[in-house]
Coordinates of C-alpha atoms and ligand atoms in Angstrom, one line a residue:
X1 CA 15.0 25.7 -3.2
X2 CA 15.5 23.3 -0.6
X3 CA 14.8 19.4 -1.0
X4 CA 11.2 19.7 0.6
X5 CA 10.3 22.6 -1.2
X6 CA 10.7 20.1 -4.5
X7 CA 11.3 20.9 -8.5
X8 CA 8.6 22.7 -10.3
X9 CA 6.3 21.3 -12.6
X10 CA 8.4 22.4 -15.5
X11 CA 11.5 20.8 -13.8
X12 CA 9.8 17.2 -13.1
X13 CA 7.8 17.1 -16.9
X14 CA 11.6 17.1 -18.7
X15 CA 12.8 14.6 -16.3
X16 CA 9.8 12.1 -17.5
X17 CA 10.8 8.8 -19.4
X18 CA 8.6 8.6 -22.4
X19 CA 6.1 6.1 -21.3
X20 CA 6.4 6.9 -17.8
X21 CA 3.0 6.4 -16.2
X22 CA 1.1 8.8 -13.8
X23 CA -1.4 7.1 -11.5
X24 CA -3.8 7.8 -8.4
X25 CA -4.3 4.9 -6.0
X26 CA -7.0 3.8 -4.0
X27 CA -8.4 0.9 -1.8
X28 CA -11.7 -0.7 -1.9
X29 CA -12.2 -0.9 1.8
X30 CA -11.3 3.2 2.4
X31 CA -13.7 4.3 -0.6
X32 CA -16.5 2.0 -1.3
X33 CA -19.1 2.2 1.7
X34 CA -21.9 0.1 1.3
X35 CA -21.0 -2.9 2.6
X36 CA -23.9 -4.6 3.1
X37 CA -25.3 -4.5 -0.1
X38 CA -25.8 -6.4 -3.4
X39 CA -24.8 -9.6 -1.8
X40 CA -21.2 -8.2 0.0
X41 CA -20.0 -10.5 3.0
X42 CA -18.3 -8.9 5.9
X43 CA -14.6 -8.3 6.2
X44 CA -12.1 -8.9 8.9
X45 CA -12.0 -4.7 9.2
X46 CA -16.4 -4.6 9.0
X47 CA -15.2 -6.3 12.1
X48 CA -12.7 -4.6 13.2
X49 CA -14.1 -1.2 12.8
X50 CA -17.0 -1.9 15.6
X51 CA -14.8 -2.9 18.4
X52 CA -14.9 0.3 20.3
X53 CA -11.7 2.2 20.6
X54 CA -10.3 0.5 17.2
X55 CA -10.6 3.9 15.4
X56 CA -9.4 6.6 16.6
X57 CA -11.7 9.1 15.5
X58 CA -14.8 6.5 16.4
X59 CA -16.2 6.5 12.7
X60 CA -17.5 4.1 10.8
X61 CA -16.4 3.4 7.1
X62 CA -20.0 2.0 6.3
X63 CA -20.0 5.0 4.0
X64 CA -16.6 5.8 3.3
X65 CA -16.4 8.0 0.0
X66 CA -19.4 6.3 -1.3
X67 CA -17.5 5.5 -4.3
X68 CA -19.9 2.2 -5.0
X69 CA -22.5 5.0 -5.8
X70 CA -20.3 7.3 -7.4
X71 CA -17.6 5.8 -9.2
X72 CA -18.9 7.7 -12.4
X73 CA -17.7 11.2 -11.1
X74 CA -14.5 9.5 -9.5
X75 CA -13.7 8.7 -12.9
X76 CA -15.0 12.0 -14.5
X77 CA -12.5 13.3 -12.0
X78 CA -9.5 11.3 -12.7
X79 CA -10.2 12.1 -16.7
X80 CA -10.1 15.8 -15.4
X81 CA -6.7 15.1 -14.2
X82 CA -5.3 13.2 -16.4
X83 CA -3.8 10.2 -15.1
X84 CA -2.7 7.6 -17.2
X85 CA -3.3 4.8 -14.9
X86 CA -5.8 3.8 -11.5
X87 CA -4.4 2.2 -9.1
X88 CA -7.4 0.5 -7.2
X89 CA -8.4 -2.7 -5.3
X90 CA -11.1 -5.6 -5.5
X91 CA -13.1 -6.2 -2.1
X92 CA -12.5 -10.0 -2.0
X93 CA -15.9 -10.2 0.0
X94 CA -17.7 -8.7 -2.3
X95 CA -16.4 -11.1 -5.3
X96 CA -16.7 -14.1 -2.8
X97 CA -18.7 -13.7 0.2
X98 CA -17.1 -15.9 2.5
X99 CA -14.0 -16.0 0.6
X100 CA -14.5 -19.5 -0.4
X101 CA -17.6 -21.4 -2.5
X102 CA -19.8 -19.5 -4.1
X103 CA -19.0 -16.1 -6.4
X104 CA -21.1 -13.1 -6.2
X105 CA -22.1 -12.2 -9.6
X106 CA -23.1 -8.6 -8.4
X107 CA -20.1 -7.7 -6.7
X108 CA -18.0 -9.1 -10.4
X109 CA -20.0 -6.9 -12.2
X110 CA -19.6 -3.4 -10.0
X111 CA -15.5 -4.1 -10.7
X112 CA -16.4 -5.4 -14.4
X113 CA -18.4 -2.1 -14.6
X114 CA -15.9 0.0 -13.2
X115 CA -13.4 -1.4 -15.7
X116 CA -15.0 -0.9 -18.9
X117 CA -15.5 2.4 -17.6
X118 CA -12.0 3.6 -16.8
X119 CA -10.9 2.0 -20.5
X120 CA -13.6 4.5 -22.0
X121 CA -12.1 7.0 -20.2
X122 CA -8.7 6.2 -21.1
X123 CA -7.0 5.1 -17.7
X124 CA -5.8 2.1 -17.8
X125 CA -6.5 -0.3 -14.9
X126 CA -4.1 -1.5 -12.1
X127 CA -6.0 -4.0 -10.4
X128 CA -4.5 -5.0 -6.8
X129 CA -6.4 -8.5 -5.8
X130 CA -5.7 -7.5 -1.7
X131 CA -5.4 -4.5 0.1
X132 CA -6.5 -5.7 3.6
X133 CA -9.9 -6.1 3.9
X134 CA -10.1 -10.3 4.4
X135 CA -13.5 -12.0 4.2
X136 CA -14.3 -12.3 7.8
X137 CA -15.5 -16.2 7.3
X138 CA -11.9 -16.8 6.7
X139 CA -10.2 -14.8 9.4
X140 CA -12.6 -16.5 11.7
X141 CA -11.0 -19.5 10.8
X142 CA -7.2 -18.0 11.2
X143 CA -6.6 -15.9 8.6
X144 CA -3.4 -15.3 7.0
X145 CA -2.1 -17.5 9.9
X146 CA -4.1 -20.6 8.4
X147 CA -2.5 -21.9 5.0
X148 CA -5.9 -22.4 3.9
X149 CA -6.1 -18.7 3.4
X150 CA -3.3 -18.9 1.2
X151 CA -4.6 -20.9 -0.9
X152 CA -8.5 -19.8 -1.3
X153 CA -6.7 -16.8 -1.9
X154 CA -5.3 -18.4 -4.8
X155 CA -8.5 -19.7 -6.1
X156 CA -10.5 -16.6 -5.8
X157 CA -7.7 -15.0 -8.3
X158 CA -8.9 -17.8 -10.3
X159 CA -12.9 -16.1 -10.6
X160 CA -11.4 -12.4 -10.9
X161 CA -9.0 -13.7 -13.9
X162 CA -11.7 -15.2 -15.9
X163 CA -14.1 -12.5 -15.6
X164 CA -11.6 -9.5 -15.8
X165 CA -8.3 -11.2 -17.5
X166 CA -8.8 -9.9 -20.0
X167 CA -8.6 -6.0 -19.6
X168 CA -6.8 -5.4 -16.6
X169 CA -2.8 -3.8 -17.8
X170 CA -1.4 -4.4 -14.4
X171 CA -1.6 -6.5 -11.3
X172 CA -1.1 -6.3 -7.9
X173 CA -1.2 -9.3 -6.0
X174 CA -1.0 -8.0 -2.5
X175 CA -0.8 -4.6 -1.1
X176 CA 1.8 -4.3 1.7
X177 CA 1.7 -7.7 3.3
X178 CA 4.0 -6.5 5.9
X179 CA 1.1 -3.9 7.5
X180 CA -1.4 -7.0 7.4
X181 CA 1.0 -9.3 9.7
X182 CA 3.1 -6.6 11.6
X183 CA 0.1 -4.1 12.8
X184 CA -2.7 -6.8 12.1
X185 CA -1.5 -9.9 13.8
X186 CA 1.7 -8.9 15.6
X187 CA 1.1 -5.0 17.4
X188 CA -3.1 -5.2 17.0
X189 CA -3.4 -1.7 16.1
X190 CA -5.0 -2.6 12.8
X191 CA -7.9 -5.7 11.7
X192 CA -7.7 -8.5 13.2
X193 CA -6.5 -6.7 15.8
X194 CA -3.8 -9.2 17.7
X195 CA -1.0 -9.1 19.4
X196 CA 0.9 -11.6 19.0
X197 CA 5.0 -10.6 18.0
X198 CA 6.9 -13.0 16.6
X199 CA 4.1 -15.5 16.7
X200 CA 2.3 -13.2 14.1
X201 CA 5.3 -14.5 11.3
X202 CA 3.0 -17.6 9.7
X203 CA 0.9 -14.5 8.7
X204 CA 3.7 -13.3 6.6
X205 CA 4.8 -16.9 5.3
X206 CA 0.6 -17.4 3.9
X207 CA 0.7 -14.3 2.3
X208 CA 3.7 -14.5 0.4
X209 CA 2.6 -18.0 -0.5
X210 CA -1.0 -16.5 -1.7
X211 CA 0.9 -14.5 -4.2
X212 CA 2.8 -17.1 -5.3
X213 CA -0.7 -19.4 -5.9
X214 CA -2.1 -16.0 -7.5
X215 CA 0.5 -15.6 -9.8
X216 CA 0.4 -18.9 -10.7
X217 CA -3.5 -18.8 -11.2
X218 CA -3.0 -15.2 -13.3
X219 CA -0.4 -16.7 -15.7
X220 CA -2.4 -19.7 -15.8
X221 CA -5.5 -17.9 -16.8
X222 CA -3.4 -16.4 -19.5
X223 CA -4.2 -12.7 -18.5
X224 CA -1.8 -10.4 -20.7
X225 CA -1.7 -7.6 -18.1
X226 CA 2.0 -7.3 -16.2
X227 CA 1.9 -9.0 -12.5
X228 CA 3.7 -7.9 -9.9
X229 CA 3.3 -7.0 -5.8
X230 CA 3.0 -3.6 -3.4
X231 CA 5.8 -3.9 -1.0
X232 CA 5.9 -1.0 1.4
X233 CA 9.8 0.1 2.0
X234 CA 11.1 1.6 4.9
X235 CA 14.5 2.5 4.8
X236 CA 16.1 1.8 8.3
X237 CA 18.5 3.3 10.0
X238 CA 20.4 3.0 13.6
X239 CA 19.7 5.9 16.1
X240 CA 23.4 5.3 17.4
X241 CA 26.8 3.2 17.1
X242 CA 26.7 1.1 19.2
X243 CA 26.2 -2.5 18.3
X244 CA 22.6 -2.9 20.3
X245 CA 21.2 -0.2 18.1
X246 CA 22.6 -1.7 15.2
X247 CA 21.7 -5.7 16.0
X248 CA 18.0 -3.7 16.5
X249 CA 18.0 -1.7 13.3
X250 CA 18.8 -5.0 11.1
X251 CA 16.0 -7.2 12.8
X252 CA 13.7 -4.5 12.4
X253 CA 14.7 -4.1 8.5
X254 CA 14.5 -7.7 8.3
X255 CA 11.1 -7.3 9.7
X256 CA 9.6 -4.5 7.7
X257 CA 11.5 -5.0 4.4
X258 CA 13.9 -8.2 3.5
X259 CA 11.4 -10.8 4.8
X260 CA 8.8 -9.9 2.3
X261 CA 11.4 -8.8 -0.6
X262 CA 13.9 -11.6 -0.2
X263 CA 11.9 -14.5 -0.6
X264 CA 9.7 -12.9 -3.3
X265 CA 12.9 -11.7 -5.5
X266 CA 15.0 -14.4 -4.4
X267 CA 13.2 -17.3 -3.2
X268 CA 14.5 -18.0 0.4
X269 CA 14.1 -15.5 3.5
X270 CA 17.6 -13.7 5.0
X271 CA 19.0 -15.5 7.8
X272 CA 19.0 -13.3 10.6
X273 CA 21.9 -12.8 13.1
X274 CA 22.7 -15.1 15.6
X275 CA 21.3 -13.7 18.6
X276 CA 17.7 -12.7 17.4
X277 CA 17.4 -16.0 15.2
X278 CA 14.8 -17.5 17.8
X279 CA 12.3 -14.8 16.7
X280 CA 12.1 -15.6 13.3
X281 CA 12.5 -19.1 13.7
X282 CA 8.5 -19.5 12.6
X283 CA 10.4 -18.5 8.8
X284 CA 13.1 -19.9 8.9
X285 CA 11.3 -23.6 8.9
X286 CA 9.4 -22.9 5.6
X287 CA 9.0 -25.6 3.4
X288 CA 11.4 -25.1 -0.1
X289 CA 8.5 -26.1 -2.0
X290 CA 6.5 -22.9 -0.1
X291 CA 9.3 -20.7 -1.3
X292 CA 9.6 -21.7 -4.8
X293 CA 6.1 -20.8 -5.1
X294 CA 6.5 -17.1 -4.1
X295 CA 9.6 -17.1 -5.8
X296 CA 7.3 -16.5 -9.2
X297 CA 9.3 -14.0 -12.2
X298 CA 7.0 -10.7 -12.1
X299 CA 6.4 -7.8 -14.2
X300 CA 7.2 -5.1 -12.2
X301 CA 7.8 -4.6 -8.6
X302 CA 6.0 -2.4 -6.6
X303 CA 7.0 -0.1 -3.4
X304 CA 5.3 2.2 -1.0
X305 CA 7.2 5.0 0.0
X306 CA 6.2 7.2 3.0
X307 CA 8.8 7.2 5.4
X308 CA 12.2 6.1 6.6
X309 CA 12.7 5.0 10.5
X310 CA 15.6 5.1 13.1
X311 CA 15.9 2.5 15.5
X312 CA 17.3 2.4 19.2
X313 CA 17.5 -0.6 21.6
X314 CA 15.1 -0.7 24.1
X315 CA 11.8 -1.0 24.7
X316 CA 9.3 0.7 26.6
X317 CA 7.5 2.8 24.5
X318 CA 3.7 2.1 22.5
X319 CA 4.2 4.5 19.6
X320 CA 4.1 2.4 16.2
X321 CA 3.7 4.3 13.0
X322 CA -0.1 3.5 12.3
X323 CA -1.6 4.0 16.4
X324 CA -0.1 3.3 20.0
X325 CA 0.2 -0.6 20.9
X326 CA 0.4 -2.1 24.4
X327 CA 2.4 -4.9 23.1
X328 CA 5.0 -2.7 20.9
X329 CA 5.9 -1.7 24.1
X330 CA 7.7 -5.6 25.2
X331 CA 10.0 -5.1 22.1
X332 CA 13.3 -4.9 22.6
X333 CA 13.7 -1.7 20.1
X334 CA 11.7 1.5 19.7
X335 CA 11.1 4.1 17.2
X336 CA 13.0 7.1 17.1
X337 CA 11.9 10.5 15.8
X338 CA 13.8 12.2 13.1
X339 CA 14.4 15.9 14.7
X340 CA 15.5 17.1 11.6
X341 CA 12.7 16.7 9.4
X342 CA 9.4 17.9 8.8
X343 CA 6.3 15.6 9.5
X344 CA 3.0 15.0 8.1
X345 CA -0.3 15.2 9.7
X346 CA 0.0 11.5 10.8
X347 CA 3.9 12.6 12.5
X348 CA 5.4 10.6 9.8
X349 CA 9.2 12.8 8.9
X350 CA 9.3 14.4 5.4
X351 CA 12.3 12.4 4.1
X352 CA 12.1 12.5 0.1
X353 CA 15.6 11.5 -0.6
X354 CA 15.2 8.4 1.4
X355 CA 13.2 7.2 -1.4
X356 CA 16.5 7.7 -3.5
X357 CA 18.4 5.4 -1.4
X358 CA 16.2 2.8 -0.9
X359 CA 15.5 2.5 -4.5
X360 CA 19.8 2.1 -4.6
X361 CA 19.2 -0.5 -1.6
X362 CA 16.7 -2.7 -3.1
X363 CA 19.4 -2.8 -6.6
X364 CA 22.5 -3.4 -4.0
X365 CA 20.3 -6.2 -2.8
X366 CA 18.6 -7.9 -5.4
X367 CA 20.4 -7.2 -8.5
X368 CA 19.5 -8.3 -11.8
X369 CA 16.5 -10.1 -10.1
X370 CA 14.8 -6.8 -9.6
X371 CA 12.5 -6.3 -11.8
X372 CA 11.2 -2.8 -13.1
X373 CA 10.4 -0.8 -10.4
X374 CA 6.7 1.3 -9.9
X375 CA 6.1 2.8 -6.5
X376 CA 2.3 2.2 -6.1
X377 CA 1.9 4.8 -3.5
X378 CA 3.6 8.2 -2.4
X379 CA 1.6 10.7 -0.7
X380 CA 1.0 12.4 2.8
X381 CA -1.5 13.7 5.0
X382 CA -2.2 17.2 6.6
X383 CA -4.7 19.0 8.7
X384 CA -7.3 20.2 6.4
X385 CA -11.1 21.7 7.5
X386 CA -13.5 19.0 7.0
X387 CA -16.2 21.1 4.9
X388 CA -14.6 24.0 2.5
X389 CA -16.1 26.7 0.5
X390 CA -13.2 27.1 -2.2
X391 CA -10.2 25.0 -2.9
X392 CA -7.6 23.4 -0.1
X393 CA -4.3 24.7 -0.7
X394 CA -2.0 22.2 0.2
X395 CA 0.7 23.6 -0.7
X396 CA 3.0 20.9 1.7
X397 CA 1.0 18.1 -0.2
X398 CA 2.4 20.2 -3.4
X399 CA 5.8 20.2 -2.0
X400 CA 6.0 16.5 -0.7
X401 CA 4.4 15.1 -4.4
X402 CA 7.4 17.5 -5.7
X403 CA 10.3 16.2 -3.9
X404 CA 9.3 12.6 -3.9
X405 CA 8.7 12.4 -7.6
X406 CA 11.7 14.5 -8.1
X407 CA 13.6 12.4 -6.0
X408 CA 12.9 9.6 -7.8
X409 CA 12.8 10.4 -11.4
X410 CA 16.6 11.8 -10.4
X411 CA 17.5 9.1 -8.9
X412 CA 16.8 6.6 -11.4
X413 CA 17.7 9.0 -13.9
X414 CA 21.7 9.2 -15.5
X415 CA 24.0 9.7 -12.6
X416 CA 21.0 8.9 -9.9
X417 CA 22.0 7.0 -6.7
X418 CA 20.1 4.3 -8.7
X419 CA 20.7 5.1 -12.1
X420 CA 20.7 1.4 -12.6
X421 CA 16.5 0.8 -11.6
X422 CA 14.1 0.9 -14.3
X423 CA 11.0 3.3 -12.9
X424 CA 8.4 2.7 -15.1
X425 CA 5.4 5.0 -12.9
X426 CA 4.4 6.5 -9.7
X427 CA 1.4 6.4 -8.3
X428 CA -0.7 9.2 -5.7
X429 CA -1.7 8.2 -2.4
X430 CA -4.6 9.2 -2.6
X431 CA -7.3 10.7 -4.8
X432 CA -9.9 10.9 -2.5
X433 CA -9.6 12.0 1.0
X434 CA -10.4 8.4 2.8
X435 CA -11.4 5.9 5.4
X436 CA -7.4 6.4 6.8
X437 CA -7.8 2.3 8.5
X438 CA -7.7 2.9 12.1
X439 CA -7.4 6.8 12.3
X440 CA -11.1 7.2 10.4
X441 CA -11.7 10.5 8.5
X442 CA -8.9 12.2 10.6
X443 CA -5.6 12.3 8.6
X444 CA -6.6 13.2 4.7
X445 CA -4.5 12.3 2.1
X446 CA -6.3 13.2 -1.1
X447 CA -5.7 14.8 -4.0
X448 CA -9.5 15.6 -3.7
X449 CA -11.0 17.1 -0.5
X450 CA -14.2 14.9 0.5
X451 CA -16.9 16.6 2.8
X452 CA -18.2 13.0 4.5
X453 CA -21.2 14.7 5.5
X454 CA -22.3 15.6 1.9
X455 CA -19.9 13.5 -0.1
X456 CA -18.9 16.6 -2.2
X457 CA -15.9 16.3 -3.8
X458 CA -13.3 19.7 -4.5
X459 CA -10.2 19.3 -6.1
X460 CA -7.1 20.6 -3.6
X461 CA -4.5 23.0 -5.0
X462 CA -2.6 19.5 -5.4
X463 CA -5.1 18.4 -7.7
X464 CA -4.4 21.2 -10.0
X465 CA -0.9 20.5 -9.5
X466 CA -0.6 17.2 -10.8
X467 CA -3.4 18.0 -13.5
X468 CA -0.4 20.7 -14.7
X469 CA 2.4 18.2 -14.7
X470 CA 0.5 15.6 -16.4
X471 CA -0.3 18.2 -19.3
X472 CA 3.0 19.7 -19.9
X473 CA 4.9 16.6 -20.1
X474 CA 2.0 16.0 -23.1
X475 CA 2.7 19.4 -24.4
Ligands
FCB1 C1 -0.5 2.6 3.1 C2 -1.7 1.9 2.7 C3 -2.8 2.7 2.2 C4 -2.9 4.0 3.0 C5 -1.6 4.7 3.1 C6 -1.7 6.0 3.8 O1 0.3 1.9 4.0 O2 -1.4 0.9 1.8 O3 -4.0 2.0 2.2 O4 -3.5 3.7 4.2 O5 -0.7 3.8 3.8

């Protein structure tokens, strides 16, 4: 059995804590459609979406899954697998149309709905307040790079906490605020769609202070569900010895990971070496009253696992992870592929005991002040027909969900790399084949094959798969 192949089902369901959850994860903005009813405002990617050339495939996510209509047999299906937990996000436009001033009651309600429905199913509720989609009134008005943001932000938390406080287990403040400023504001291959490098970093600073302010607004609402964040991790490494490779690798793990998990677990952001300080100077000059405010205690803490990247000095080349960006290319560094790995349908390397070592890299770095860990997302993409007549069978999507969970339930387990990390769940990207941001229906990622011209839904051979693993570790 080699590492990509991963541990069967019967393998992985002894190696389950008691009490460890299994979850799917979604996003409003991928799933949802209908975005111009029942009183929704736009968002920054309504906007994003129409400017021609922005995704790849030229769709539209006006209909997405249309999981606004049909979040009844979403759920049906997710009692059918039997997951412990969802994993999804509120539309902030919806909730608040402009993102500021008046709430709509309509779009509280769908999410009020949606919850009492998953607690009658018996899957608990993981409720992340962001994942991407910014009211476009706002980003009109600067988005994450205005403070303001930061703090309407804050006060929208507010409105969800008071109307859904009350039965939500777990909360996610932000999802991934690094792909927000990095491929948002800085590279411009995702919404708002700017370029702007190192002058993207406020975008990073307002985020991280918007989780502070909803944390603060969460605890002060009294909500007894555990608070913590989705950080995407990508473990970094230098494609050579030599110190220009190396000087690269750091900045760029400073600017994927430790700038987002250093002032969040720590309370102040790494100081970067010498020669590339200048860059991340925008940082660097954050208030200390900023920093104790996204320095809150959380919960848990979450990560997003999907891939680990080598770094080489130099720049020159457009590829970026999520699409090809004419700015990427003034960087001094590029990304370099991994010959010796497998990759996904999006190119992205197969490299599940990566996972094992950055769980041991966040613990070398942050100690007791990590809290338990939950990795929010873990999944992959692969070519699959868009209409079928009997089940997919991903067997790589089997394989990947194999080694990754493997890889971390034996990491974190006795004599684990990271034996010393509390994993309390793990959560499938995704359950429903999606509106994939800026590459449209193209790269599918589901547990659940989607037919976007008919909306019907067939569980993959995945599906099945983690149905199975969820049963016999009940068994
Ligand atoms: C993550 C995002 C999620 C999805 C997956 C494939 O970075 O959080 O919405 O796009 O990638």
């Amino acid at each position: 059995m080699t590492v990509q192949d991963g541990p069967s089902v019967e393998q992985l369901a002894r190696l389950l804590p008691a009490g460890f959850v299994l979850g799917v994860a979604t996003a409003a903005f991928q799933i949802e459609g209908s975005l111009d009813v029942d009183g929704r405002g736009p968002s920054s990617w309504d906007a994003f979406a129409e400017k021609p050339g922005a995704i790849s495939d030229g769709s539209s996510p006006a209909v997405a899954c249309d999981h606004y209509n049909r979040s009844g047999e979403d759920i049906a299906l997710m009692r059918e697998l039997g997951v412990d937990s969802y994993r999804f996000s509120l539309s902030w436009p919806r909730i608040q149309p402009d993102g500021k001033g008046p709430v709509n009651e309509q779009g509280l309600d769908f999410y009020d709905r949606l919850v009492d429905k998953l607690l009658a199913a018996g899957i608990s509720p993981m409720v992340t307040l962001f994942h991407w989609d910014t009211p476009l009134a706002l980003e009109h008005d600067g988005g994450w790079l205005s403070r303001a943001t930061a703090e309407r932000f804050g006060e929208y938390t507010a409105v969800v906490a008071a109307r859904l406080g009350d039965r939500v287990a777990q909360w996610v403040t932000l999802n991934e605020p690094v792909s927000v400023a990095l491929q948002g504001y800085g590279l411009g291959v995702h919404a708002p769609g700017h370029g702007l490098l190192f002058d993207a970093l406020p975008a990073v600073h307002h985020q991280l202070l918007g989780h502070g302010l909803a944390v603060q607004a969460l605890r002060a609402a009294g909500v007894p569900g555990g608070i913590g964040v989705a950080n995407m991790h990508a473990p970094v490494t230098a494609a050579g010895g030599g110190y220009r490779d190396k000087l690269m690798a750091d900045t760029f793990d400073l600017l994927v990971n430790r700038i987002y998990s250093d002032p969040l677990l720590t309370g102040s952001y790494p100081v970067p070496p010498l020669l590339v300080r200048p860059w991340f100077r925008l940082l660097n000059s954050a208030p200390d009253e900023d920093l104790r405010t996204i320095h809150q205690p959380l919960d848990f803490y979450g990560v997003n696992y999907y891939y680990p990247v080598r770094i080489a000095a130099g720049g020159g080349t457009r590829n970026t992870p999520a699409g090809e960006s004419d700015v990427m290319a003034k960087l001094p560094f590029h990304l370099v592929p991994f010959p010796e790995y497998k990759v996904t349908g999006f190119g992205w390397p197969v490299a599940p005991e990566h996972l094992g070592t950055m769980l041991r890299t966040l613990k070398d770095r942050y100690g007791a002040s990590l809290p338990p860990v939950m990795i929010t997302e873990s999944g992959a993409s692969f070519p699959e027909p868009a209409r079928v007549t009997e089940t997919v069978r991903d067997t790589e999507r089997v394989g990947y969900l194999a080694a990754h969970l493997g890889q971390a339930l034996g990491a974190t387990s006795p004599g684990g790399v990271a034996e010393d990390v509390e994993l309390r769940g793990y959560y499938v990207w995704t359950l429903l084949d999606n509106f994939e941001w800026a590459a449209g229906y193209s790269q599918r990622f589901g547990l659940v094959h989607v037919d976007f011209e008919t909306q019907q839904r067939t569980p993959k051979e995945s599906f099945h798969w983690y149905r199975s693993l969820s049963r016999a570790r009940r068994a």
